Amino acid sequence: MRKSNWLVATLAVVASAALLWAWFALGFNHVDDPLDLIVAILWWVVVAAVVGAILWAESKRRQKMRLAFVGEGIIYNPESGMVMADRGETELAALERTLAGMTFPDEVAPLDNRTRPAFRWVVRSEKFKDNGNVWEGEVIPAHDPQAPAVRFHGREELAALIAAA
């Protein structure tokens, strides 16, 4: 999660805890209806739901940032922009290197309008953990976005899909 999301969640939890403590410390639990306690519990449920929604949205945003367009010796990723494969490096290795170094900023790297690389594949990496040891997603031909996506589970399956032209 981003720092601002953690800050909002922390402030909501601390404020809720402080208000609930004050409710008991000031003795309102002896004079007020139990409805106030029910409202406090509902507030905690709302805070938990908001934190859950923030986590879900951040997960989806990170998944979108792991999108990559793969061409002959070149990759475009929304975070890194255009990435050229090093000499002797495969596109898959360059993609793995790019995904391993992601920091997930808010900005998207623009695609240079002056260059028009020919991309062959669109790789949507849903999971990328442990430097590629856990890698799941789908591959779509870049020239046919209506084609059905082919799922992959691991580096080897992805390599086989990208190699099949």
Tab-separated table of C-alpha atoms in Angstrom:
chain	number	residue	atom	x	y	z
A	1	MET	CA	0.000	0.000	0.000
A	2	ARG	CA	1.067	3.561	-0.568
A	3	LYS	CA	2.121	5.733	2.374
A	4	SER	CA	-0.982	7.917	2.089
A	5	ASN	CA	-3.243	4.868	2.276
A	6	TRP	CA	-1.447	3.619	5.387
A	7	LEU	CA	-1.729	7.093	6.914
A	8	VAL	CA	-5.499	7.287	6.320
A	9	ALA	CA	-6.068	3.777	7.672
A	10	THR	CA	-3.893	4.424	10.731
A	11	LEU	CA	-5.632	7.719	11.519
A	12	ALA	CA	-9.069	6.092	11.217
A	13	VAL	CA	-8.101	3.211	13.521
A	14	VAL	CA	-6.422	5.489	16.093
A	15	ALA	CA	-9.367	7.901	16.095
A	16	SER	CA	-11.810	5.017	16.496
A	17	ALA	CA	-9.808	3.517	19.350
A	18	ALA	CA	-9.467	6.892	21.095
A	19	LEU	CA	-13.181	7.631	20.832
A	20	LEU	CA	-14.119	4.168	22.078
A	21	TRP	CA	-11.677	4.520	24.992
A	22	ALA	CA	-13.095	7.972	25.821
A	23	TRP	CA	-16.622	6.569	25.735
A	24	PHE	CA	-15.706	4.023	28.421
A	25	ALA	CA	-13.291	6.294	30.376
A	26	LEU	CA	-15.826	9.093	30.719
A	27	GLY	CA	-18.496	6.668	31.873
A	28	PHE	CA	-20.875	7.122	28.971
A	29	ASN	CA	-21.358	3.365	28.884
A	30	HIS	CA	-23.280	3.687	32.180
A	31	VAL	CA	-25.703	6.370	31.017
A	32	ASP	CA	-26.062	5.869	27.270
A	33	ASP	CA	-27.983	3.234	25.450
A	34	PRO	CA	-26.155	0.211	24.094
A	35	LEU	CA	-26.952	1.714	20.712
A	36	ASP	CA	-23.810	3.851	21.014
A	37	LEU	CA	-21.672	0.747	21.379
A	38	ILE	CA	-23.391	-0.804	18.374
A	39	VAL	CA	-22.651	2.355	16.366
A	40	ALA	CA	-18.995	2.142	17.451
A	41	ILE	CA	-18.808	-1.498	16.381
A	42	LEU	CA	-20.390	-0.638	13.026
A	43	TRP	CA	-17.802	2.124	12.621
A	44	TRP	CA	-15.014	-0.449	13.161
A	45	VAL	CA	-16.613	-2.632	10.497
A	46	VAL	CA	-16.696	0.345	8.126
A	47	VAL	CA	-13.017	1.110	8.836
A	48	ALA	CA	-12.109	-2.536	8.164
A	49	ALA	CA	-14.121	-2.481	4.924
A	50	VAL	CA	-12.398	0.713	3.768
A	51	VAL	CA	-8.957	-0.754	4.504
A	52	GLY	CA	-9.953	-3.908	2.607
A	53	ALA	CA	-11.158	-1.839	-0.359
A	54	ILE	CA	-7.900	0.144	-0.395
A	55	LEU	CA	-5.888	-3.093	-0.379
A	56	TRP	CA	-7.992	-4.508	-3.217
A	57	ALA	CA	-7.678	-1.337	-5.315
A	58	GLU	CA	-3.910	-1.195	-4.748
A	59	SER	CA	-3.605	-4.835	-5.801
A	60	LYS	CA	-5.469	-4.090	-9.044
A	61	ARG	CA	-3.333	-0.989	-9.689
A	62	ARG	CA	-0.130	-2.995	-9.233
A	63	GLN	CA	-1.449	-5.671	-11.557
A	64	LYS	CA	-2.066	-3.026	-14.240
A	65	MET	CA	1.450	-1.635	-13.730
A	66	ARG	CA	2.898	-5.114	-14.433
A	67	LEU	CA	1.462	-5.015	-17.964
A	68	ALA	CA	4.139	-5.338	-20.633
A	69	PHE	CA	4.273	-5.094	-24.407
A	70	VAL	CA	6.960	-7.405	-25.767
A	71	GLY	CA	8.622	-6.918	-29.145
A	72	GLU	CA	11.799	-8.015	-30.837
A	73	GLY	CA	14.492	-7.037	-28.303
A	74	ILE	CA	12.292	-4.363	-26.724
A	75	ILE	CA	9.718	-4.135	-23.935
A	76	TYR	CA	7.358	-1.370	-22.878
A	77	ASN	CA	6.151	-1.305	-19.277
A	78	PRO	CA	4.010	1.501	-17.772
A	79	GLU	CA	6.542	2.064	-14.969
A	80	SER	CA	9.848	1.627	-16.781
A	81	GLY	CA	8.907	2.861	-20.233
A	82	MET	CA	10.893	1.430	-23.133
A	83	VAL	CA	13.367	-1.219	-21.998
A	84	MET	CA	15.909	-2.566	-24.439
A	85	ALA	CA	17.140	-6.113	-23.956
A	86	ASP	CA	20.858	-6.207	-23.190
A	87	ARG	CA	23.200	-7.882	-25.645
A	88	GLY	CA	22.566	-11.631	-25.521
A	89	GLU	CA	19.535	-11.187	-23.249
A	90	THR	CA	16.154	-12.592	-24.247
A	91	GLU	CA	12.965	-10.572	-24.103
A	92	LEU	CA	11.783	-12.816	-21.289
A	93	ALA	CA	14.904	-12.079	-19.225
A	94	ALA	CA	14.496	-8.342	-19.858
A	95	LEU	CA	10.840	-8.563	-18.819
A	96	GLU	CA	11.774	-10.467	-15.670
A	97	ARG	CA	14.468	-7.904	-14.840
A	98	THR	CA	11.970	-5.081	-15.369
A	99	LEU	CA	9.267	-6.650	-13.206
A	100	ALA	CA	11.758	-7.514	-10.442
A	101	GLY	CA	12.826	-3.866	-10.162
A	102	MET	CA	9.348	-2.333	-10.004
A	103	THR	CA	8.541	0.216	-7.290
A	104	PHE	CA	4.963	0.968	-8.457
A	105	PRO	CA	4.978	4.793	-8.632
A	106	ASP	CA	1.857	6.791	-9.434
A	107	GLU	CA	3.189	8.072	-12.759
A	108	VAL	CA	3.039	6.158	-16.034
A	109	ALA	CA	6.066	6.356	-18.334
A	110	PRO	CA	4.952	7.769	-21.689
A	111	LEU	CA	5.506	5.879	-24.906
A	112	ASP	CA	7.605	8.000	-27.253
A	113	ASN	CA	5.470	9.084	-30.203
A	114	ARG	CA	8.504	9.380	-32.493
A	115	THR	CA	9.284	5.666	-32.351
A	116	ARG	CA	6.808	2.968	-33.258
A	117	PRO	CA	8.217	-0.390	-32.178
A	118	ALA	CA	6.457	-3.512	-33.412
A	119	PHE	CA	5.198	-5.352	-30.372
A	120	ARG	CA	4.353	-9.036	-30.757
A	121	TRP	CA	2.873	-9.882	-27.369
A	122	VAL	CA	0.974	-8.288	-24.512
A	123	VAL	CA	1.885	-9.929	-21.198
A	124	ARG	CA	-0.382	-9.353	-18.212
A	125	SER	CA	1.441	-10.567	-15.114
A	126	GLU	CA	-1.138	-11.054	-12.381
A	127	LYS	CA	1.393	-12.448	-9.899
A	128	PHE	CA	5.138	-11.847	-9.878
A	129	LYS	CA	6.946	-12.790	-6.685
A	130	ASP	CA	10.349	-14.095	-5.595
A	131	ASN	CA	12.148	-12.658	-8.660
A	132	GLY	CA	9.966	-14.651	-11.043
A	133	ASN	CA	9.784	-17.956	-9.188
A	134	VAL	CA	6.052	-17.296	-8.811
A	135	TRP	CA	4.845	-15.829	-12.083
A	136	GLU	CA	1.274	-16.118	-13.339
A	137	GLY	CA	-0.704	-14.248	-15.917
A	138	GLU	CA	-1.818	-14.289	-19.507
A	139	VAL	CA	-0.436	-13.564	-22.969
A	140	ILE	CA	-2.309	-11.994	-25.874
A	141	PRO	CA	-0.990	-11.400	-29.409
A	142	ALA	CA	-0.457	-7.649	-29.806
A	143	HIS	CA	-1.706	-7.650	-33.403
A	144	ASP	CA	-5.046	-9.270	-32.409
A	145	PRO	CA	-6.458	-7.873	-29.149
A	146	GLN	CA	-9.669	-9.894	-29.659
A	147	ALA	CA	-7.746	-13.189	-29.553
A	148	PRO	CA	-8.333	-15.311	-26.472
A	149	ALA	CA	-5.780	-14.836	-23.718
A	150	VAL	CA	-3.514	-17.795	-23.017
A	151	ARG	CA	-2.789	-18.400	-19.334
A	152	PHE	CA	0.715	-19.169	-18.080
A	153	HIS	CA	1.988	-20.424	-14.746
A	154	GLY	CA	5.706	-19.916	-14.529
A	155	ARG	CA	8.673	-18.669	-16.468
A	156	GLU	CA	8.919	-21.802	-18.659
A	157	GLU	CA	5.320	-21.617	-19.887
A	158	LEU	CA	5.720	-17.906	-20.630
A	159	ALA	CA	8.951	-18.556	-22.525
A	160	ALA	CA	7.194	-21.205	-24.639
A	161	LEU	CA	4.295	-18.836	-25.405
A	162	ILE	CA	6.563	-15.942	-26.372
A	163	ALA	CA	8.798	-18.165	-28.502
A	164	ALA	CA	5.793	-19.448	-30.463
A	165	ALA	CA	5.349	-16.845	-33.131
